mmCIF file of C-alpha atoms in Angstrom:
data_model
loop_
_atom_site.group_PDB
_atom_site.id
_atom_site.type_symbol
_atom_site.label_atom_id
_atom_site.label_comp_id
_atom_site.label_asym_id
_atom_site.label_seq_id
_atom_site.Cartn_x
_atom_site.Cartn_y
_atom_site.Cartn_z
ATOM 1 C CA GLY H 120 20.718 -97.550 -173.875
ATOM 2 C CA ALA H 121 19.607 -100.826 -175.410
ATOM 3 C CA ILE H 122 17.174 -100.838 -178.330
ATOM 4 C CA ARG H 123 15.637 -103.426 -180.645
ATOM 5 C CA ILE H 124 14.704 -102.624 -184.239
ATOM 6 C CA GLU H 125 12.513 -104.903 -186.347
ATOM 7 C CA VAL H 126 12.144 -104.438 -190.113
ATOM 8 C CA SER H 127 9.598 -106.343 -192.222
ATOM 9 C CA GLY H 128 9.437 -106.655 -196.005
ATOM 10 C CA ARG H 129 10.553 -108.822 -198.928
ATOM 11 C CA ASN H 130 14.218 -107.990 -198.286
ATOM 12 C CA THR H 131 15.465 -106.036 -195.274
ATOM 13 C CA ALA H 132 18.704 -104.508 -193.991
ATOM 14 C CA LEU H 133 19.814 -101.918 -191.438
ATOM 15 C CA MET H 134 22.833 -99.650 -191.027
ATOM 16 C CA LEU H 135 23.618 -97.572 -187.911
ATOM 17 C CA ASN H 136 26.263 -94.833 -187.942
ATOM 18 C CA GLY H 137 27.713 -96.185 -191.173
ATOM 19 C CA LYS H 138 28.075 -99.751 -189.844
ATOM 20 C CA LEU H 139 26.043 -102.588 -191.332
ATOM 21 C CA GLU H 140 24.295 -104.101 -188.322
ATOM 22 C CA MET H 141 21.762 -106.210 -190.245
ATOM 23 C CA PRO H 142 22.905 -107.571 -193.644
ATOM 24 C CA ILE H 143 20.449 -107.849 -196.536
ATOM 25 C CA ARG H 144 18.355 -110.991 -196.199
ATOM 26 C CA GLU H 145 14.904 -112.174 -197.136
ATOM 27 C CA GLY H 146 11.974 -111.648 -194.805
ATOM 28 C CA THR H 147 11.574 -109.917 -191.457
ATOM 29 C CA GLN H 148 14.690 -109.279 -189.383
ATOM 30 C CA SER H 149 15.403 -107.778 -185.971
ATOM 31 C CA VAL H 150 18.586 -106.666 -184.249
ATOM 32 C CA ASP H 151 19.480 -105.700 -180.663
ATOM 33 C CA LEU H 152 21.817 -102.727 -180.282
ATOM 34 C CA PHE H 153 23.367 -100.717 -177.473
ATOM 35 C CA VAL H 154 23.649 -97.064 -178.452
ATOM 36 C CA PRO H 155 25.182 -94.303 -176.302
ATOM 37 C CA ARG H 156 23.539 -90.929 -175.774
ATOM 38 C CA GLY H 157 23.413 -88.756 -178.876
ATOM 39 C CA VAL H 158 21.798 -88.298 -182.287
ATOM 40 C CA HIS H 159 22.545 -91.298 -184.525
ATOM 41 C CA LYS H 160 22.388 -91.885 -188.273
ATOM 42 C CA LEU H 161 20.017 -94.736 -189.111
ATOM 43 C CA ASN H 162 19.498 -96.260 -192.573
ATOM 44 C CA ILE H 163 16.799 -98.887 -193.114
ATOM 45 C CA LEU H 164 16.264 -100.845 -196.339
ATOM 46 C CA THR H 165 13.036 -102.724 -196.982
ATOM 47 C CA ILE H 166 11.472 -103.830 -200.276
ATOM 48 C CA ALA H 167 7.796 -104.286 -201.057
ATOM 49 C CA THR H 168 6.589 -106.692 -203.737
ATOM 50 C CA PRO H 169 3.188 -107.908 -204.932
ATOM 51 C CA GLU H 170 3.594 -110.751 -202.458
ATOM 52 C CA ALA H 171 4.806 -108.513 -199.598
ATOM 53 C CA LYS H 172 2.620 -105.461 -200.137
ATOM 54 C CA SER H 173 3.393 -103.742 -196.826
ATOM 55 C CA VAL H 174 6.665 -102.875 -195.142
ATOM 56 C CA GLU H 175 7.228 -101.675 -191.588
ATOM 57 C CA ALA H 176 9.954 -100.744 -189.118
ATOM 58 C CA LYS H 177 9.399 -101.006 -185.363
ATOM 59 C CA LEU H 178 11.401 -99.877 -182.360
ATOM 60 C CA ALA H 179 11.629 -100.974 -178.723
ATOM 61 C CA ARG H 180 13.570 -98.986 -176.146
ATOM 62 C CA GLU H 181 15.169 -100.246 -172.963
ATOM 63 C CA ASN H 182 12.799 -100.290 -169.989
ATOM 64 C CA ARG H 183 14.432 -101.334 -166.740
ATOM 65 C CA GLN H 184 11.068 -101.502 -165.005
ATOM 66 C CA SER H 185 9.801 -104.315 -167.223
ATOM 67 C CA SER H 186 11.244 -107.481 -168.728
ATOM 68 C CA ILE H 187 8.725 -107.403 -171.597
ATOM 69 C CA VAL H 188 9.947 -106.024 -174.930
ATOM 70 C CA LYS H 189 7.199 -103.868 -176.472
ATOM 71 C CA MET H 190 7.664 -103.001 -180.152
ATOM 72 C CA ARG H 191 6.087 -99.838 -181.566
ATOM 73 C CA PRO H 192 6.224 -98.143 -184.980
ATOM 74 C CA PHE H 193 8.653 -95.289 -185.532
ATOM 75 C CA THR H 194 7.120 -91.836 -185.125
ATOM 76 C CA ALA H 195 8.045 -88.451 -186.550
ATOM 77 C CA ILE H 196 9.488 -87.292 -183.221
ATOM 78 C CA ASP H 197 12.072 -90.079 -183.408
ATOM 79 C CA PHE H 198 13.655 -88.213 -186.337
ATOM 80 C CA ASP H 199 12.987 -84.632 -185.171
ATOM 81 C CA HIS H 200 16.321 -83.198 -184.068
ATOM 82 C CA ASP H 201 14.723 -79.851 -183.145
ATOM 83 C CA SER H 202 12.938 -81.547 -180.235
ATOM 84 C CA ALA H 203 16.341 -82.544 -178.809
ATOM 85 C CA ALA H 204 18.527 -79.655 -179.905
ATOM 86 C CA ASP H 205 20.700 -79.914 -176.776
ATOM 87 C CA ILE H 206 21.716 -83.499 -177.605
ATOM 88 C CA PRO H 207 24.877 -83.610 -179.762
ATOM 89 C CA TYR H 208 25.421 -85.864 -182.749
ATOM 90 C CA PHE H 209 27.071 -89.160 -181.910
ATOM 91 C CA GLU H 210 30.596 -89.525 -183.231
ATOM 92 C CA PRO H 211 31.732 -93.162 -183.531
ATOM 93 C CA VAL H 212 35.105 -93.963 -182.053
ATOM 94 C CA PRO H 213 37.762 -94.687 -184.663
ATOM 95 C CA ALA H 214 38.287 -98.319 -185.551
ATOM 96 C CA PRO H 215 41.427 -100.060 -184.247
ATOM 97 C CA GLU H 216 44.388 -99.657 -186.572
ATOM 98 C CA ILE H 217 47.374 -101.986 -186.940
ATOM 99 C CA THR H 218 50.634 -100.762 -188.465
ATOM 100 C CA GLN H 219 53.846 -102.693 -189.124
ATOM 101 C CA GLU H 220 57.374 -101.329 -188.992
ATOM 102 C CA GLU H 221 59.816 -104.099 -189.915
ATOM 103 C CA ASN H 222 59.242 -106.708 -187.173
ATOM 104 C CA ARG H 223 57.331 -104.312 -184.902
ATOM 105 C CA TRP H 224 53.524 -104.244 -184.787
ATOM 106 C CA ASN H 225 51.552 -101.316 -183.339
ATOM 107 C CA LEU H 226 47.857 -101.609 -182.443
ATOM 108 C CA SER H 227 46.119 -98.252 -181.904
ATOM 109 C CA MET H 228 42.608 -98.229 -180.448
ATOM 110 C CA PRO H 229 40.407 -95.929 -178.332
ATOM 111 C CA SER H 230 41.140 -95.970 -174.608
ATOM 112 C CA ARG H 231 39.090 -98.297 -172.429
ATOM 113 C CA GLU H 232 39.207 -99.842 -168.967
ATOM 114 C CA LEU H 233 40.670 -103.351 -169.007
ATOM 115 C CA ARG H 234 41.142 -105.936 -166.287
ATOM 116 C CA PHE H 235 43.455 -108.205 -168.272
ATOM 117 C CA ILE H 236 44.681 -108.651 -171.848
ATOM 118 C CA ASP H 237 44.780 -111.955 -173.709
ATOM 119 C CA PHE H 238 46.810 -112.376 -176.902
ATOM 120 C CA GLU H 239 45.633 -115.081 -179.302
ATOM 121 C CA PHE H 240 47.518 -115.905 -182.497
ATOM 122 C CA LEU H 241 45.197 -117.567 -185.002
ATOM 123 C CA GLU H 242 47.833 -118.256 -187.652
ATOM 124 C CA TYR H 243 51.599 -118.133 -188.018
ATOM 125 C CA ARG H 244 54.333 -119.351 -190.316
ATOM 126 C CA GLY H 245 57.199 -121.513 -189.176
ATOM 127 C CA GLU H 246 57.536 -123.778 -186.179
ATOM 128 C CA ALA H 247 56.784 -121.362 -183.334
ATOM 129 C CA ILE H 248 56.027 -117.755 -182.390
ATOM 130 C CA ALA H 249 58.715 -115.630 -180.774
ATOM 131 C CA ILE H 250 57.753 -112.419 -178.927
ATOM 132 C CA ASN H 251 60.575 -110.220 -177.762
ATOM 133 C CA ASN H 252 58.728 -107.430 -175.952
ATOM 134 C CA VAL H 253 55.181 -106.205 -175.265
ATOM 135 C CA GLU H 254 54.408 -102.585 -174.397
ATOM 136 C CA ILE H 255 50.960 -101.263 -173.432
ATOM 137 C CA SER H 256 50.388 -97.550 -172.959
ATOM 138 C CA GLY H 257 47.413 -95.251 -172.621
ATOM 139 C CA GLY H 258 47.622 -91.502 -172.963
ATOM 140 C CA GLU H 259 50.945 -90.458 -171.487
ATOM 141 C CA LEU H 260 51.260 -93.480 -169.161
ATOM 142 C CA LYS H 261 52.979 -96.761 -169.920
ATOM 143 C CA HIS H 262 51.270 -99.620 -168.083
ATOM 144 C CA ILE H 263 53.384 -102.523 -169.344
ATOM 145 C CA PRO H 264 56.228 -102.853 -168.599
ATOM 146 C CA PRO H 265 55.602 -101.184 -165.208
ATOM 147 C CA THR H 266 57.677 -98.234 -164.103
ATOM 148 C CA ALA H 267 58.449 -99.920 -160.762
ATOM 149 C CA ASP H 268 61.599 -101.988 -160.454
ATOM 150 C CA VAL H 269 60.447 -105.585 -160.823
ATOM 151 C CA LEU H 270 63.397 -106.831 -158.776
ATOM 152 C CA GLU H 271 62.406 -104.613 -155.836
ATOM 153 C CA LEU H 272 58.855 -106.002 -155.865
ATOM 154 C CA ALA H 273 60.202 -109.354 -154.703
ATOM 155 C CA SER H 274 61.625 -107.836 -151.510
ATOM 156 C CA ASN H 275 58.616 -105.839 -150.271
ATOM 157 C CA ASP H 276 55.801 -107.062 -148.012
ATOM 158 C CA VAL H 277 53.100 -107.139 -150.715
ATOM 159 C CA LEU H 278 52.228 -110.249 -152.728
ATOM 160 C CA GLU H 279 52.137 -109.540 -156.458
ATOM 161 C CA LEU H 280 49.379 -111.897 -157.637
ATOM 162 C CA ALA H 281 47.695 -112.684 -160.927
ATOM 163 C CA PRO H 282 44.459 -114.641 -161.390
ATOM 164 C CA GLY H 283 45.177 -118.344 -161.124
ATOM 165 C CA ASP H 284 48.170 -118.017 -158.796
ATOM 166 C CA THR H 285 48.250 -120.347 -155.801
ATOM 167 C CA VAL H 286 49.131 -118.949 -152.374
ATOM 168 C CA THR H 287 50.377 -121.461 -149.800
ATOM 169 C CA VAL H 288 50.737 -120.634 -146.092
ATOM 170 C CA SER H 289 52.916 -122.926 -143.950
ATOM 171 C CA TYR H 290 53.368 -123.163 -140.181
ATOM 172 C CA LEU H 291 55.703 -125.428 -138.220
ATOM 173 C CA ASP H 292 54.007 -126.816 -135.094
ATOM 174 C CA GLU H 293 56.946 -127.628 -132.809
ATOM 175 C CA LEU H 294 54.935 -128.544 -129.697
ATOM 176 C CA THR H 295 52.078 -131.056 -129.793
ATOM 177 C CA ALA H 296 49.988 -132.803 -127.143
ATOM 178 C CA GLY H 297 51.792 -135.825 -125.669
ATOM 179 C CA ALA H 298 54.986 -134.844 -127.472
ATOM 180 C CA GLU H 299 53.852 -136.858 -130.497
ATOM 181 C CA GLN H 300 54.551 -135.852 -134.086
ATOM 182 C CA ARG H 301 56.878 -133.032 -133.111
ATOM 183 C CA ASN H 302 57.811 -130.455 -135.728
ATOM 184 C CA ARG H 303 54.611 -131.038 -137.634
ATOM 185 C CA LEU H 304 54.365 -128.894 -140.817
ATOM 186 C CA LEU H 305 50.890 -127.460 -141.445
ATOM 187 C CA THR H 306 50.024 -126.009 -144.865
ATOM 188 C CA LYS H 307 46.962 -124.457 -146.459
ATOM 189 C CA SER H 308 46.556 -123.251 -150.050
ATOM 190 C CA LEU H 309 44.115 -121.010 -151.875
ATOM 191 C CA THR H 310 43.777 -119.730 -155.425
ATOM 192 C CA ALA H 311 43.921 -116.028 -156.256
ATOM 193 C CA THR H 312 41.019 -114.832 -158.375
ATOM 194 C CA TYR H 313 38.820 -111.808 -158.999
ATOM 195 C CA TYR H 314 35.338 -111.305 -157.589
ATOM 196 C CA ASN H 315 32.572 -110.336 -160.000
ATOM 197 C CA GLY H 316 31.037 -107.316 -158.321
ATOM 198 C CA GLN H 317 27.319 -106.620 -158.132
ATOM 199 C CA ILE H 318 25.159 -103.616 -157.352
ATOM 200 C CA THR H 319 21.724 -103.713 -155.721
ATOM 201 C CA PRO H 320 19.329 -100.835 -154.933
ATOM 202 C CA ILE H 321 18.161 -101.279 -151.350
ATOM 203 C CA SER H 322 16.327 -99.479 -148.560
ATOM 204 C CA TYR H 323 15.516 -100.087 -144.903
ATOM 205 C CA ASP H 324 12.325 -100.639 -142.957
ATOM 206 C CA PHE H 325 12.444 -99.570 -139.308
ATOM 207 C CA ASN H 326 10.257 -101.376 -136.782
ATOM 208 C CA ARG H 327 9.845 -100.583 -133.099
ATOM 209 C CA SER H 328 9.644 -103.560 -130.756
ATOM 210 C CA GLY H 329 7.665 -103.785 -127.529
ATOM 211 C CA ASN H 330 10.615 -102.688 -125.374
ATOM 212 C CA GLY H 331 11.035 -99.495 -127.425
ATOM 213 C CA SER H 332 14.111 -100.518 -129.434
ATOM 214 C CA VAL H 333 14.204 -99.809 -133.177
ATOM 215 C CA LYS H 334 15.498 -102.413 -135.610
ATOM 216 C CA GLY H 335 16.262 -101.824 -139.287
ATOM 217 C CA THR H 336 15.467 -104.463 -141.893
ATOM 218 C CA ARG H 337 17.221 -104.488 -145.278
ATOM 219 C CA LYS H 338 15.006 -104.784 -148.358
ATOM 220 C CA GLU H 339 15.629 -104.643 -152.098
ATOM 221 C CA LEU H 340 14.053 -101.803 -154.068
ATOM 222 C CA LEU H 341 12.068 -102.418 -157.240
ATOM 223 C CA ARG H 342 10.565 -98.933 -157.583
ATOM 224 C CA ILE H 343 10.471 -95.636 -155.697
ATOM 225 C CA GLU H 344 8.327 -92.552 -155.329
ATOM 226 C CA PRO H 345 9.871 -89.094 -155.804
ATOM 227 C CA GLY H 346 11.206 -87.972 -152.440
ATOM 228 C CA GLU H 347 12.338 -91.414 -151.290
ATOM 229 C CA ARG H 348 15.956 -92.337 -150.677
ATOM 230 C CA ILE H 349 17.843 -94.919 -152.729
ATOM 231 C CA VAL H 350 20.766 -96.784 -151.204
ATOM 232 C CA ALA H 351 23.121 -98.271 -153.795
ATOM 233 C CA GLU H 352 24.804 -101.361 -152.344
ATOM 234 C CA ILE H 353 27.981 -102.341 -154.190
ATOM 235 C CA VAL H 354 29.601 -105.666 -153.304
ATOM 236 C CA ASP H 355 33.123 -105.985 -154.719
ATOM 237 C CA PHE H 356 35.779 -107.527 -152.508
ATOM 238 C CA ASP H 357 38.486 -106.563 -155.031
ATOM 239 C CA LEU H 358 38.033 -102.898 -154.039
ATOM 240 C CA ASP H 359 38.774 -103.580 -150.370
ATOM 241 C CA VAL H 360 42.385 -102.431 -150.645
ATOM 242 C CA GLY H 361 43.096 -100.953 -147.200
ATOM 243 C CA LEU H 362 42.680 -101.716 -143.533
ATOM 244 C CA ASP H 363 40.375 -98.714 -143.063
ATOM 245 C CA ARG H 364 37.018 -98.026 -144.699
ATOM 246 C CA ASP H 365 37.612 -97.596 -148.431
ATOM 247 C CA GLU H 366 35.670 -95.511 -150.929
ATOM 248 C CA VAL H 367 34.623 -96.184 -154.523
ATOM 249 C CA GLU H 368 33.093 -93.950 -157.165
ATOM 250 C CA VAL H 369 29.724 -94.761 -158.759
ATOM 251 C CA GLU H 370 27.780 -93.052 -161.536
ATOM 252 C CA ILE H 371 24.121 -92.047 -161.291
ATOM 253 C CA GLN H 372 22.076 -91.368 -164.426
ATOM 254 C CA VAL H 373 18.434 -90.384 -164.867
ATOM 255 C CA ASN H 374 17.052 -91.421 -168.263
ATOM 256 C CA SER H 375 19.355 -90.045 -170.980
ATOM 257 C CA ALA H 376 20.700 -87.143 -168.910
ATOM 258 C CA PRO H 377 24.471 -86.939 -168.420
ATOM 259 C CA PRO H 378 25.632 -89.136 -165.515
ATOM 260 C CA PHE H 379 27.112 -87.639 -162.369
ATOM 261 C CA LYS H 380 29.339 -89.212 -159.755
ATOM 262 C CA TYR H 381 28.649 -90.323 -156.184
ATOM 263 C CA THR H 382 31.020 -91.690 -153.562
ATOM 264 C CA ALA H 383 30.158 -95.009 -151.926
ATOM 265 C CA THR H 384 31.767 -95.749 -148.546
ATOM 266 C CA GLU H 385 32.611 -99.179 -147.189
ATOM 267 C CA THR H 386 30.320 -100.343 -144.399
ATOM 268 C CA GLY H 387 33.273 -101.338 -142.221
ATOM 269 C CA ALA H 388 36.910 -102.301 -142.288
ATOM 270 C CA SER H 389 37.573 -105.043 -144.863
ATOM 271 C CA THR H 390 33.912 -105.832 -145.595
ATOM 272 C CA GLY H 391 33.989 -105.243 -149.362
ATOM 273 C CA VAL H 392 30.434 -103.812 -149.200
ATOM 274 C CA PHE H 393 29.989 -100.150 -150.160
ATOM 275 C CA LEU H 394 26.913 -97.943 -149.718
ATOM 276 C CA ALA H 395 25.933 -94.718 -151.469
ATOM 277 C CA GLU H 396 22.839 -92.838 -150.276
ATOM 278 C CA ILE H 397 20.968 -91.042 -153.066
ATOM 279 C CA ASP H 398 18.160 -88.647 -152.154
ATOM 280 C CA THR H 399 15.422 -87.908 -154.691
ATOM 281 C CA ALA H 400 12.921 -85.083 -155.056
ATOM 282 C CA ALA H 401 9.990 -84.249 -157.315
ATOM 283 C CA GLU H 402 11.310 -80.701 -157.855
ATOM 284 C CA ALA H 403 14.831 -79.381 -158.276
ATOM 285 C CA THR H 404 16.476 -79.387 -154.837
ATOM 286 C CA GLU H 405 20.121 -78.931 -153.929
ATOM 287 C CA GLY H 406 21.807 -82.205 -153.048
ATOM 288 C CA LYS H 407 18.998 -84.334 -154.507
ATOM 289 C CA ILE H 408 18.264 -85.787 -157.927
ATOM 290 C CA THR H 409 15.022 -84.771 -159.582
ATOM 291 C CA VAL H 410 12.826 -87.678 -160.658
ATOM 292 C CA LYS H 411 9.268 -88.175 -161.782
ATOM 293 C CA GLN H 412 7.076 -91.194 -162.315
ATOM 294 C CA GLY H 413 8.372 -93.351 -165.155
ATOM 295 C CA ASP H 414 12.031 -92.260 -164.874
#
């Protein structure tokens, strides 16, 4: 999760997993970091002088239940690996590597999920840049160029769109009232784009009216008690890909435990809203996640 480290002294610096995150400078410094689950190597440099007689390093961990950042001194348990023997050491992913073979450049980097790729050339020699071919592959799959026949894509019944494309729909109105302005061409345009999805924990309150009917009211969750149900509401219209109710996969994680997957189902045909019901319990129960106060 996210952490903040603050180091005070005459000169301070910080290195995490062999990477200099806070260069050597005078005075107190702080840095915000996002670290994945695991045991990390942390090096802190601080210098005391007659003017700066005391030095200190403080830590603040991510707390999703509060927007206030509370710094505290490091304790011995923060460096005691025996207390977390089941947690493996963190292994940093290898840095991207660029190799050149004649006029061919290869960029190798760890796999990651990407929505789009943008190439930016900061410097070049000559009058212009000429690119003959671009190939993008991951694992054993080649994503660009696609394996499908590009010429056949133009003859199917699916629009191949990219962000920024303009879609125009036209209709010829041959019959009008009073026979005026016959053969009138009607057009409407829209721009193709992506929707930035969002996820909200919600629940429902059920109230019974005077005639006996029960009505549910949606409410957003800020906290729960063990044993209550969490409903994860995912709104992402980009994932509405079929005419029927679609499904998406979400990850649930309690503290630093390994995440596990849940399936969220669309609320209806072509709504773009997906719900996943997550049951909790104070003790280990099949089909429920175990939580306690403060998780």
